[in-house]
Amino acid sequence: MKNTFNIKEIEMYTDGSCHTQKRIGAWVAILLWGREKIILRGNEANTTHNRMEILAVIKGIEYVGNNISGDAVIQIVTDSQYVMGLPARGAKLQADNFITKKGKDLQNSDLLKLLFHLFAKHNIYLKKIKSHQKKDETTNYNIMADKLSRANVRKLIMEK
């Protein structure tokens, strides 16, 4: 059941992290609207940093689609150059059916297909923010997303 908030704009801060040798990763999406703040997080084994960055965005958009009624503008704030570059590459990736020049599936094609579907379905804007900035009003949630995703990876490594 969807909430019936009259939401015009949602701000979403996303980040992903991965221990490259152990291939353990985590993602975080922080959603803000009005006085509401929702923190979503998850993890995956056998993964990559880029996969976690994409998954953070997907999970945040899916949460909005599944839980909030009405059309809202979703402004996704990310420090990921990879995520920021995806919309510009979308038409070519889709035209190539997410296949490389060598005829293999593009890495993360499963997530990319879903992400572009969500981009087409929702009113989304991407905003780039520099990573690892000093804490202030603008970067506070970006820093929080980064710290939460990295902490989750460290916790997973310690549990193994």
GROMACS .gro file of N, CA and C in nm:
model
  480
    1MET      N    1   0.084  -0.117   0.000
    1MET     CA    2   0.000   0.000   0.000
    1MET      C    3   0.089   0.125   0.000
    2LYS      N    4   0.060   0.214  -0.089
    2LYS     CA    5   0.139   0.337  -0.099
    2LYS      C    6   0.093   0.441   0.001
    3ASN      N    7   0.188   0.517   0.051
    3ASN     CA    8   0.154   0.632   0.135
    3ASN      C    9   0.091   0.738   0.046
    4THR      N   10   0.012   0.823   0.102
    4THR     CA   11  -0.055   0.925   0.022
    4THR      C   12   0.002   1.063   0.048
    5PHE      N   13   0.132   1.073   0.060
    5PHE     CA   14   0.196   1.202   0.078
    5PHE      C   15   0.182   1.285  -0.048
    6ASN      N   16   0.163   1.414  -0.034
    6ASN     CA   17   0.162   1.506  -0.147
    6ASN      C   18   0.306   1.555  -0.166
    7ILE      N   19   0.385   1.474  -0.229
    7ILE     CA   20   0.527   1.501  -0.242
    7ILE      C   21   0.556   1.557  -0.379
    8LYS      N   22   0.628   1.667  -0.381
    8LYS     CA   23   0.667   1.727  -0.508
    8LYS      C   24   0.811   1.694  -0.543
    9GLU      N   25   0.899   1.687  -0.441
    9GLU     CA   26   1.040   1.659  -0.469
    9GLU      C   27   1.100   1.572  -0.361
   10ILE      N   28   1.176   1.474  -0.405
   10ILE     CA   29   1.249   1.385  -0.315
   10ILE      C   30   1.396   1.400  -0.349
   11GLU      N   31   1.476   1.418  -0.246
   11GLU     CA   32   1.620   1.425  -0.265
   11GLU      C   33   1.677   1.291  -0.217
   12MET      N   34   1.761   1.231  -0.301
   12MET     CA   35   1.815   1.100  -0.269
   12MET      C   36   1.968   1.104  -0.280
   13TYR      N   37   2.035   1.063  -0.173
   13TYR     CA   38   2.180   1.054  -0.171
   13TYR      C   39   2.216   0.906  -0.175
   14THR      N   40   2.303   0.868  -0.268
   14THR     CA   41   2.337   0.728  -0.284
   14THR      C   42   2.487   0.708  -0.281
   15ASP      N   43   2.526   0.588  -0.239
   15ASP     CA   44   2.667   0.550  -0.245
   15ASP      C   45   2.677   0.399  -0.238
   16GLY      N   46   2.786   0.349  -0.292
   16GLY     CA   47   2.816   0.207  -0.287
   16GLY      C   48   2.962   0.190  -0.254
   17SER      N   49   2.992   0.077  -0.194
   17SER     CA   50   3.129   0.050  -0.154
   17SER      C   51   3.157  -0.098  -0.175
   18CYS      N   52   3.284  -0.132  -0.199
   18CYS     CA   53   3.319  -0.271  -0.221
   18CYS      C   54   3.463  -0.295  -0.180
   19HIS      N   55   3.487  -0.407  -0.113
   19HIS     CA   56   3.622  -0.453  -0.085
   19HIS      C   57   3.662  -0.533  -0.208
   20THR      N   58   3.753  -0.477  -0.288
   20THR     CA   59   3.781  -0.535  -0.420
   20THR      C   60   3.843  -0.674  -0.414
   21GLN      N   61   3.927  -0.703  -0.315
   21GLN     CA   62   3.987  -0.836  -0.308
   21GLN      C   63   3.886  -0.942  -0.263
   22LYS      N   64   3.804  -0.907  -0.167
   22LYS     CA   65   3.706  -1.003  -0.115
   22LYS      C   66   3.574  -1.000  -0.192
   23ARG      N   67   3.556  -0.897  -0.275
   23ARG     CA   68   3.437  -0.881  -0.360
   23ARG      C   69   3.308  -0.878  -0.277
   24ILE      N   70   3.317  -0.814  -0.159
   24ILE     CA   71   3.201  -0.794  -0.072
   24ILE      C   72   3.163  -0.647  -0.081
   25GLY      N   73   3.036  -0.620  -0.107
   25GLY     CA   74   2.995  -0.481  -0.126
   25GLY      C   75   2.869  -0.445  -0.050
   26ALA      N   76   2.849  -0.314  -0.038
   26ALA     CA   77   2.730  -0.261   0.029
   26ALA      C   78   2.685  -0.134  -0.042
   27TRP      N   79   2.557  -0.103  -0.031
   27TRP     CA   80   2.500   0.018  -0.092
   27TRP      C   81   2.411   0.088   0.011
   28VAL      N   82   2.394   0.217  -0.008
   28VAL     CA   83   2.307   0.298   0.078
   28VAL      C   84   2.235   0.401  -0.008
   29ALA      N   85   2.108   0.422   0.023
   29ALA     CA   86   2.030   0.531  -0.038
   29ALA      C   87   1.959   0.603   0.076
   30ILE      N   88   1.979   0.733   0.083
   30ILE     CA   89   1.913   0.816   0.184
   30ILE      C   90   1.812   0.903   0.112
   31LEU      N   91   1.684   0.887   0.146
   31LEU     CA   92   1.577   0.962   0.081
   31LEU      C   93   1.525   1.068   0.177
   32LEU      N   94   1.512   1.190   0.124
   32LEU     CA   95   1.465   1.304   0.204
   32LEU      C   96   1.347   1.371   0.134
   33TRP      N   97   1.242   1.398   0.209
   33TRP     CA   98   1.133   1.483   0.161
   33TRP      C   99   1.064   1.540   0.283
   34GLY      N  100   1.039   1.669   0.275
   34GLY     CA  101   0.981   1.735   0.392
   34GLY      C  102   1.065   1.708   0.514
   35ARG      N  103   1.003   1.657   0.617
   35ARG     CA  104   1.075   1.622   0.740
   35ARG      C  105   1.108   1.473   0.747
   36GLU      N  106   1.076   1.401   0.642
   36GLU     CA  107   1.099   1.256   0.640
   36GLU      C  108   1.240   1.223   0.593
   37LYS      N  109   1.298   1.120   0.654
   37LYS     CA  110   1.427   1.067   0.610
   37LYS      C  111   1.420   0.915   0.620
   38ILE      N  112   1.446   0.850   0.508
   38ILE     CA  113   1.447   0.704   0.503
   38ILE      C  114   1.587   0.662   0.462
   39ILE      N  115   1.645   0.568   0.535
   39ILE     CA  116   1.776   0.514   0.499
   39ILE      C  117   1.757   0.369   0.457
   40LEU      N  118   1.793   0.342   0.332
   40LEU     CA  119   1.788   0.207   0.278
   40LEU      C  120   1.931   0.156   0.266
   41ARG      N  121   1.951   0.028   0.290
   41ARG     CA  122   2.085  -0.027   0.275
   41ARG      C  123   2.078  -0.176   0.248
   42GLY      N  124   2.183  -0.224   0.186
   42GLY     CA  125   2.190  -0.366   0.156
   42GLY      C  126   2.332  -0.403   0.121
   43ASN      N  127   2.353  -0.532   0.093
   43ASN     CA  128   2.486  -0.579   0.058
   43ASN      C  129   2.479  -0.697  -0.037
   44GLU      N  130   2.592  -0.727  -0.096
   44GLU     CA  131   2.604  -0.838  -0.189
   44GLU      C  132   2.743  -0.898  -0.179
   45ALA      N  133   2.750  -1.028  -0.202
   45ALA     CA  134   2.879  -1.094  -0.216
   45ALA      C  135   2.911  -1.104  -0.365
   46ASN      N  136   3.036  -1.129  -0.397
   46ASN     CA  137   3.080  -1.146  -0.536
   46ASN      C  138   3.033  -1.029  -0.623
   47THR      N  139   3.075  -0.911  -0.585
   47THR     CA  140   3.025  -0.790  -0.651
   47THR      C  141   3.138  -0.694  -0.682
   48THR      N  142   3.102  -0.579  -0.736
   48THR     CA  143   3.198  -0.474  -0.770
   48THR      C  144   3.150  -0.340  -0.716
   49HIS      N  145   3.239  -0.244  -0.715
   49HIS     CA  146   3.205  -0.110  -0.670
   49HIS      C  147   3.096  -0.050  -0.759
   50ASN      N  148   3.113  -0.059  -0.893
   50ASN     CA  149   3.013  -0.002  -0.984
   50ASN      C  150   2.876  -0.065  -0.964
   51ARG      N  151   2.874  -0.196  -0.940
   51ARG     CA  152   2.746  -0.263  -0.918
   51ARG      C  153   2.676  -0.207  -0.794
   52MET      N  154   2.752  -0.182  -0.690
   52MET     CA  155   2.693  -0.127  -0.567
   52MET      C  156   2.644   0.016  -0.588
   53GLU      N  157   2.716   0.095  -0.667
   53GLU     CA  158   2.671   0.232  -0.697
   53GLU      C  159   2.538   0.229  -0.773
   54ILE      N  160   2.526   0.141  -0.871
   54ILE     CA  161   2.401   0.130  -0.948
   54ILE      C  162   2.288   0.080  -0.860
   55LEU      N  163   2.317  -0.022  -0.780
   55LEU     CA  164   2.213  -0.082  -0.696
   55LEU      C  165   2.157   0.019  -0.595
   56ALA      N  166   2.240   0.106  -0.542
   56ALA     CA  167   2.192   0.210  -0.449
   56ALA      C  168   2.087   0.297  -0.517
   57VAL      N  169   2.114   0.337  -0.640
   57VAL     CA  170   2.019   0.422  -0.715
   57VAL      C  171   1.891   0.344  -0.743
   58ILE      N  172   1.904   0.222  -0.789
   58ILE     CA  173   1.787   0.140  -0.821
   58ILE      C  174   1.699   0.120  -0.698
   59LYS      N  175   1.758   0.082  -0.587
   59LYS     CA  176   1.680   0.055  -0.466
   59LYS      C  177   1.608   0.180  -0.415
   60GLY      N  178   1.673   0.294  -0.428
   60GLY     CA  179   1.608   0.419  -0.388
   60GLY      C  180   1.489   0.451  -0.476
   61ILE      N  181   1.506   0.440  -0.607
   61ILE     CA  182   1.396   0.468  -0.700
   61ILE      C  183   1.282   0.368  -0.679
   62GLU      N  184   1.316   0.241  -0.661
   62GLU     CA  185   1.212   0.140  -0.638
   62GLU      C  186   1.133   0.170  -0.510
   63TYR      N  187   1.201   0.216  -0.406
   63TYR     CA  188   1.132   0.250  -0.283
   63TYR      C  189   1.029   0.361  -0.308
   64VAL      N  190   1.071   0.463  -0.380
   64VAL     CA  191   0.980   0.573  -0.411
   64VAL      C  192   0.861   0.520  -0.490
   65GLY      N  193   0.887   0.441  -0.594
   65GLY     CA  194   0.780   0.387  -0.677
   65GLY      C  195   0.683   0.298  -0.602
   66ASN      N  196   0.734   0.223  -0.503
   66ASN     CA  197   0.651   0.128  -0.429
   66ASN      C  198   0.581   0.188  -0.307
   67ASN      N  199   0.626   0.303  -0.261
   67ASN     CA  200   0.576   0.354  -0.133
   67ASN      C  201   0.518   0.494  -0.135
   68ILE      N  202   0.532   0.565  -0.243
   68ILE     CA  203   0.487   0.704  -0.245
   68ILE      C  204   0.395   0.727  -0.364
   69SER      N  205   0.277   0.780  -0.337
   69SER     CA  206   0.180   0.807  -0.443
   69SER      C  207   0.211   0.939  -0.514
   70GLY      N  208   0.168   0.946  -0.637
   70GLY     CA  209   0.179   1.071  -0.712
   70GLY      C  210   0.314   1.088  -0.779
   71ASP      N  211   0.316   1.181  -0.871
   71ASP     CA  212   0.440   1.212  -0.941
   71ASP      C  213   0.527   1.301  -0.855
   72ALA      N  214   0.650   1.263  -0.844
   72ALA     CA  215   0.746   1.344  -0.769
   72ALA      C  216   0.873   1.353  -0.852
   73VAL      N  217   0.942   1.461  -0.836
   73VAL     CA  218   1.074   1.475  -0.896
   73VAL      C  219   1.172   1.411  -0.799
   74ILE      N  220   1.254   1.320  -0.850
   74ILE     CA  221   1.356   1.255  -0.768
   74ILE      C  222   1.490   1.312  -0.810
   75GLN      N  223   1.553   1.384  -0.721
   75GLN     CA  224   1.686   1.436  -0.748
   75GLN      C  225   1.786   1.344  -0.679
   76ILE      N  226   1.865   1.274  -0.760
   76ILE     CA  227   1.963   1.181  -0.708
   76ILE      C  228   2.098   1.251  -0.701
   77VAL      N  229   2.151   1.258  -0.580
   77VAL     CA  230   2.280   1.322  -0.557
   77VAL      C  231   2.382   1.210  -0.539
   78THR      N  232   2.484   1.209  -0.624
   78THR     CA  233   2.583   1.102  -0.621
   78THR      C  234   2.723   1.157  -0.642
   79ASP      N  235   2.819   1.087  -0.586
   79ASP     CA  236   2.958   1.122  -0.614
   79ASP      C  237   3.018   1.025  -0.716
   80SER      N  238   2.935   0.940  -0.774
   80SER     CA  239   2.980   0.839  -0.869
   80SER      C  240   2.984   0.894  -1.012
   81GLN      N  241   3.103   0.907  -1.065
   81GLN     CA  242   3.119   0.948  -1.205
   81GLN      C  243   3.056   0.845  -1.298
   82TYR      N  244   3.064   0.718  -1.259
   82TYR     CA  245   3.005   0.610  -1.339
   82TYR      C  246   2.854   0.628  -1.352
   83VAL      N  247   2.787   0.649  -1.239
   83VAL     CA  248   2.641   0.669  -1.242
   83VAL      C  249   2.607   0.795  -1.321
   84MET      N  250   2.682   0.902  -1.298
   84MET     CA  251   2.654   1.029  -1.368
   84MET      C  252   2.665   1.014  -1.520
   85GLY      N  253   2.754   0.929  -1.567
   85GLY     CA  254   2.774   0.913  -1.711
   85GLY      C  255   2.675   0.821  -1.779
   86LEU      N  256   2.598   0.745  -1.702
   86LEU     CA  257   2.507   0.647  -1.762
   86LEU      C  258   2.398   0.708  -1.850
   87PRO      N  259   2.330   0.815  -1.810
   87PRO     CA  260   2.225   0.869  -1.899
   87PRO      C  261   2.278   0.906  -2.038
   88ALA      N  262   2.399   0.961  -2.045
   88ALA     CA  263   2.455   0.999  -2.175
   88ALA      C  264   2.487   0.877  -2.260
   89ARG      N  265   2.514   0.765  -2.196
   89ARG     CA  266   2.546   0.642  -2.269
   89ARG      C  267   2.425   0.553  -2.293
   90GLY      N  268   2.311   0.588  -2.233
   90GLY     CA  269   2.194   0.502  -2.234
   90GLY      C  270   2.144   0.462  -2.372
   91ALA      N  271   2.130   0.558  -2.461
   91ALA     CA  272   2.077   0.526  -2.594
   91ALA      C  273   2.167   0.428  -2.668
   92LYS      N  274   2.298   0.448  -2.661
   92LYS     CA  275   2.392   0.358  -2.729
   92LYS      C  276   2.390   0.219  -2.665
   93LEU      N  277   2.391   0.215  -2.532
   93LEU     CA  278   2.388   0.085  -2.464
   93LEU      C  279   2.262   0.007  -2.500
   94GLN      N  280   2.149   0.076  -2.503
   94GLN     CA  281   2.024   0.010  -2.537
   94GLN      C  282   2.021  -0.032  -2.684
   95ALA      N  283   2.073   0.053  -2.772
   95ALA     CA  284   2.078   0.018  -2.915
   95ALA      C  285   2.166  -0.104  -2.938
   96ASP      N  286   2.274  -0.116  -2.861
   96ASP     CA  287   2.363  -0.232  -2.871
   96ASP      C  288   2.312  -0.351  -2.792
   97ASN      N  289   2.194  -0.337  -2.733
   97ASN     CA  290   2.130  -0.442  -2.653
   97ASN      C  291   2.220  -0.488  -2.538
   98PHE      N  292   2.300  -0.395  -2.485
   98PHE     CA  293   2.388  -0.421  -2.372
   98PHE      C  294   2.489  -0.533  -2.400
   99ILE      N  295   2.532  -0.537  -2.525
   99ILE     CA  296   2.631  -0.636  -2.571
   99ILE      C  297   2.758  -0.560  -2.608
  100THR      N  298   2.875  -0.614  -2.570
  100THR     CA  299   3.002  -0.552  -2.603
  100THR      C  300   3.036  -0.576  -2.750
  101LYS      N  301   3.138  -0.508  -2.799
  101LYS     CA  302   3.183  -0.528  -2.937
  101LYS      C  303   3.231  -0.671  -2.960
  102LYS      N  304   3.273  -0.737  -2.854
  102LYS     CA  305   3.317  -0.877  -2.865
  102LYS      C  306   3.202  -0.976  -2.855
  103GLY      N  307   3.078  -0.924  -2.844
  103GLY     CA  308   2.960  -1.010  -2.843
  103GLY      C  309   2.922  -1.066  -2.707
  104LYS      N  310   2.980  -1.013  -2.601
  104LYS     CA  311   2.948  -1.060  -2.466
  104LYS      C  312   2.854  -0.962  -2.397
  105ASP      N  313   2.783  -1.012  -2.297
  105ASP     CA  314   2.697  -0.923  -2.218
  105ASP      C  315   2.783  -0.817  -2.149
  106LEU      N  316   2.737  -0.695  -2.152
  106LEU     CA  317   2.804  -0.586  -2.084
  106LEU      C  318   2.800  -0.613  -1.933
  107GLN      N  319   2.908  -0.581  -1.862
  107GLN     CA  320   2.910  -0.600  -1.718
  107GLN      C  321   2.796  -0.520  -1.655
  108ASN      N  322   2.726  -0.582  -1.564
  108ASN     CA  323   2.611  -0.523  -1.493
  108ASN      C  324   2.492  -0.496  -1.584
  109SER      N  325   2.484  -0.565  -1.696
  109SER     CA  326   2.374  -0.538  -1.790
  109SER      C  327   2.237  -0.560  -1.725
  110ASP      N  328   2.227  -0.656  -1.633
  110ASP     CA  329   2.099  -0.679  -1.566
  110ASP      C  330   2.055  -0.554  -1.489
  111LEU      N  331   2.148  -0.493  -1.418
  111LEU     CA  332   2.113  -0.372  -1.342
  111LEU      C  333   2.095  -0.251  -1.433
  112LEU      N  334   2.175  -0.242  -1.537
  112LEU     CA  335   2.163  -0.128  -1.629
  112LEU      C  336   2.027  -0.128  -1.699
  113LYS      N  337   1.980  -0.244  -1.741
  113LYS     CA  338   1.848  -0.254  -1.804
  113LYS      C  339   1.739  -0.205  -1.708
  114LEU      N  340   1.748  -0.250  -1.585
  114LEU     CA  341   1.649  -0.208  -1.485
  114LEU      C  342   1.659  -0.059  -1.456
  115LEU      N  343   1.781  -0.008  -1.444
  115LEU     CA  344   1.801   0.133  -1.417
  115LEU      C  345   1.742   0.221  -1.528
  116PHE      N  346   1.768   0.187  -1.653
  116PHE     CA  347   1.714   0.268  -1.763
  116PHE      C  348   1.562   0.258  -1.770
  117HIS      N  349   1.508   0.144  -1.734
  117HIS     CA  350   1.361   0.130  -1.726
  117HIS      C  351   1.305   0.226  -1.620
  118LEU      N  352   1.371   0.231  -1.504
  118LEU     CA  353   1.327   0.320  -1.396
  118LEU      C  354   1.345   0.467  -1.433
  119PHE      N  355   1.456   0.499  -1.502
  119PHE     CA  356   1.476   0.637  -1.548
  119PHE      C  357   1.362   0.680  -1.640
  120ALA      N  358   1.316   0.590  -1.727
  120ALA     CA  359   1.209   0.624  -1.821
  120ALA      C  360   1.074   0.637  -1.750
  121LYS      N  361   1.057   0.566  -1.641
  121LYS     CA  362   0.929   0.561  -1.571
  121LYS      C  363   0.910   0.677  -1.471
  122HIS      N  364   1.020   0.732  -1.421
  122HIS     CA  365   1.013   0.834  -1.316
  122HIS      C  366   1.076   0.965  -1.363
  123ASN      N  367   1.042   1.071  -1.294
  123ASN     CA  368   1.096   1.204  -1.323
  123ASN      C  369   1.224   1.222  -1.240
  124ILE      N  370   1.339   1.190  -1.301
  124ILE     CA  371   1.465   1.181  -1.229
  124ILE      C  372   1.567   1.280  -1.282
  125TYR      N  373   1.637   1.341  -1.189
  125TYR     CA  374   1.749   1.429  -1.222
  125TYR      C  375   1.870   1.382  -1.142
  126LEU      N  376   1.985   1.381  -1.205
  126LEU     CA  377   2.109   1.345  -1.138
  126LEU      C  378   2.188   1.471  -1.106
  127LYS      N  379   2.249   1.472  -0.988
  127LYS     CA  380   2.333   1.584  -0.948
  127LYS      C  381   2.464   1.526  -0.896
  128LYS      N  382   2.575   1.575  -0.952
  128LYS     CA  383   2.707   1.529  -0.912
  128LYS      C  384   2.755   1.611  -0.794
  129ILE      N  385   2.814   1.542  -0.697
  129ILE     CA  386   2.876   1.607  -0.582
  129ILE      C  387   3.015   1.545  -0.567
  130LYS      N  388   3.112   1.626  -0.526
  130LYS     CA  389   3.246   1.573  -0.505
  130LYS      C  390   3.245   1.479  -0.387
  131SER      N  391   3.322   1.373  -0.397
  131SER     CA  392   3.331   1.278  -0.286
  131SER      C  393   3.429   1.327  -0.181
  132HIS      N  394   3.411   1.275  -0.061
  132HIS     CA  395   3.503   1.299   0.051
  132HIS      C  396   3.524   1.447   0.081
  133GLN      N  397   3.415   1.522   0.079
  133GLN     CA  398   3.420   1.664   0.113
  133GLN      C  399   3.411   1.683   0.263
  134LYS      N  400   3.450   1.800   0.309
  134LYS     CA  401   3.432   1.833   0.450
  134LYS      C  402   3.283   1.847   0.477
  135LYS      N  403   3.244   1.810   0.596
  135LYS     CA  404   3.103   1.811   0.634
  135LYS      C  405   3.049   1.954   0.641
  136ASP      N  406   2.939   1.979   0.571
  136ASP     CA  407   2.862   2.102   0.581
  136ASP      C  408   2.719   2.069   0.541
  137GLU      N  409   2.632   2.165   0.534
  137GLU     CA  410   2.491   2.137   0.502
  137GLU      C  411   2.474   2.065   0.369
  138THR      N  412   2.551   2.104   0.268
  138THR     CA  413   2.535   2.047   0.135
  138THR      C  414   2.583   1.903   0.127
  139THR      N  415   2.694   1.873   0.192
  139THR     CA  416   2.754   1.741   0.176
  139THR      C  417   2.721   1.643   0.288
  140ASN      N  418   2.650   1.685   0.388
  140ASN     CA  419   2.623   1.603   0.505
  140ASN      C  420   2.569   1.465   0.469
  141TYR      N  421   2.466   1.455   0.387
  141TYR     CA  422   2.406   1.326   0.355
  141TYR      C  423   2.492   1.244   0.261
  142ASN      N  424   2.570   1.309   0.177
  142ASN     CA  425   2.664   1.236   0.093
  142ASN      C  426   2.769   1.167   0.180
  143ILE      N  427   2.819   1.238   0.278
  143ILE     CA  428   2.917   1.181   0.371
  143ILE      C  429   2.854   1.067   0.450
  144MET      N  430   2.730   1.086   0.494
  144MET     CA  431   2.660   0.982   0.569
  144MET      C  432   2.644   0.855   0.485
  145ALA      N  433   2.602   0.869   0.360
  145ALA     CA  434   2.586   0.752   0.273
  145ALA      C  435   2.719   0.681   0.254
  146ASP      N  436   2.826   0.756   0.234
  146ASP     CA  437   2.959   0.698   0.217
  146ASP      C  438   3.000   0.622   0.343
  147LYS      N  439   2.986   0.684   0.459
  147LYS     CA  440   3.026   0.620   0.584
  147LYS      C  441   2.944   0.494   0.612
  148LEU      N  442   2.814   0.500   0.588
  148LEU     CA  443   2.729   0.383   0.613
  148LEU      C  444   2.763   0.267   0.520
  149SER      N  445   2.788   0.295   0.393
  149SER     CA  446   2.820   0.186   0.300
  149SER      C  447   2.955   0.123   0.334
  150ARG      N  448   3.054   0.206   0.365
  150ARG     CA  449   3.186   0.153   0.401
  150ARG      C  450   3.181   0.076   0.533
  151ALA      N  451   3.105   0.126   0.630
  151ALA     CA  452   3.092   0.057   0.758
  151ALA      C  453   3.027  -0.080   0.740
  152ASN      N  454   2.928  -0.087   0.653
  152ASN     CA  455   2.861  -0.214   0.627
  152ASN      C  456   2.957  -0.315   0.565
  153VAL      N  457   3.043  -0.270   0.474
  153VAL     CA  458   3.143  -0.359   0.413
  153VAL      C  459   3.238  -0.410   0.521
  154ARG      N  460   3.287  -0.320   0.605
  154ARG     CA  461   3.379  -0.361   0.712
  154ARG      C  462   3.313  -0.464   0.804
  155LYS      N  463   3.187  -0.442   0.838
  155LYS     CA  464   3.114  -0.535   0.924
  155LYS      C  465   3.104  -0.672   0.857
  156LEU      N  466   3.073  -0.676   0.729
  156LEU     CA  467   3.062  -0.802   0.658
  156LEU      C  468   3.194  -0.877   0.653
  157ILE      N  469   3.303  -0.803   0.635
  157ILE     CA  470   3.435  -0.866   0.631
  157ILE      C  471   3.469  -0.927   0.766
  158MET      N  472   3.437  -0.858   0.873
  158MET     CA  473   3.466  -0.907   1.007
  158MET      C  474   3.382  -1.032   1.041
  159GLU      N  475   3.263  -1.042   0.983
  159GLU     CA  476   3.175  -1.156   1.008
  159GLU      C  477   3.221  -1.282   0.936
  160LYS      N  478   3.302  -1.266   0.833
  160LYS     CA  479   3.345  -1.382   0.752
  160LYS      C  480   3.462  -1.451   0.813
   0.00000   0.00000   0.00000
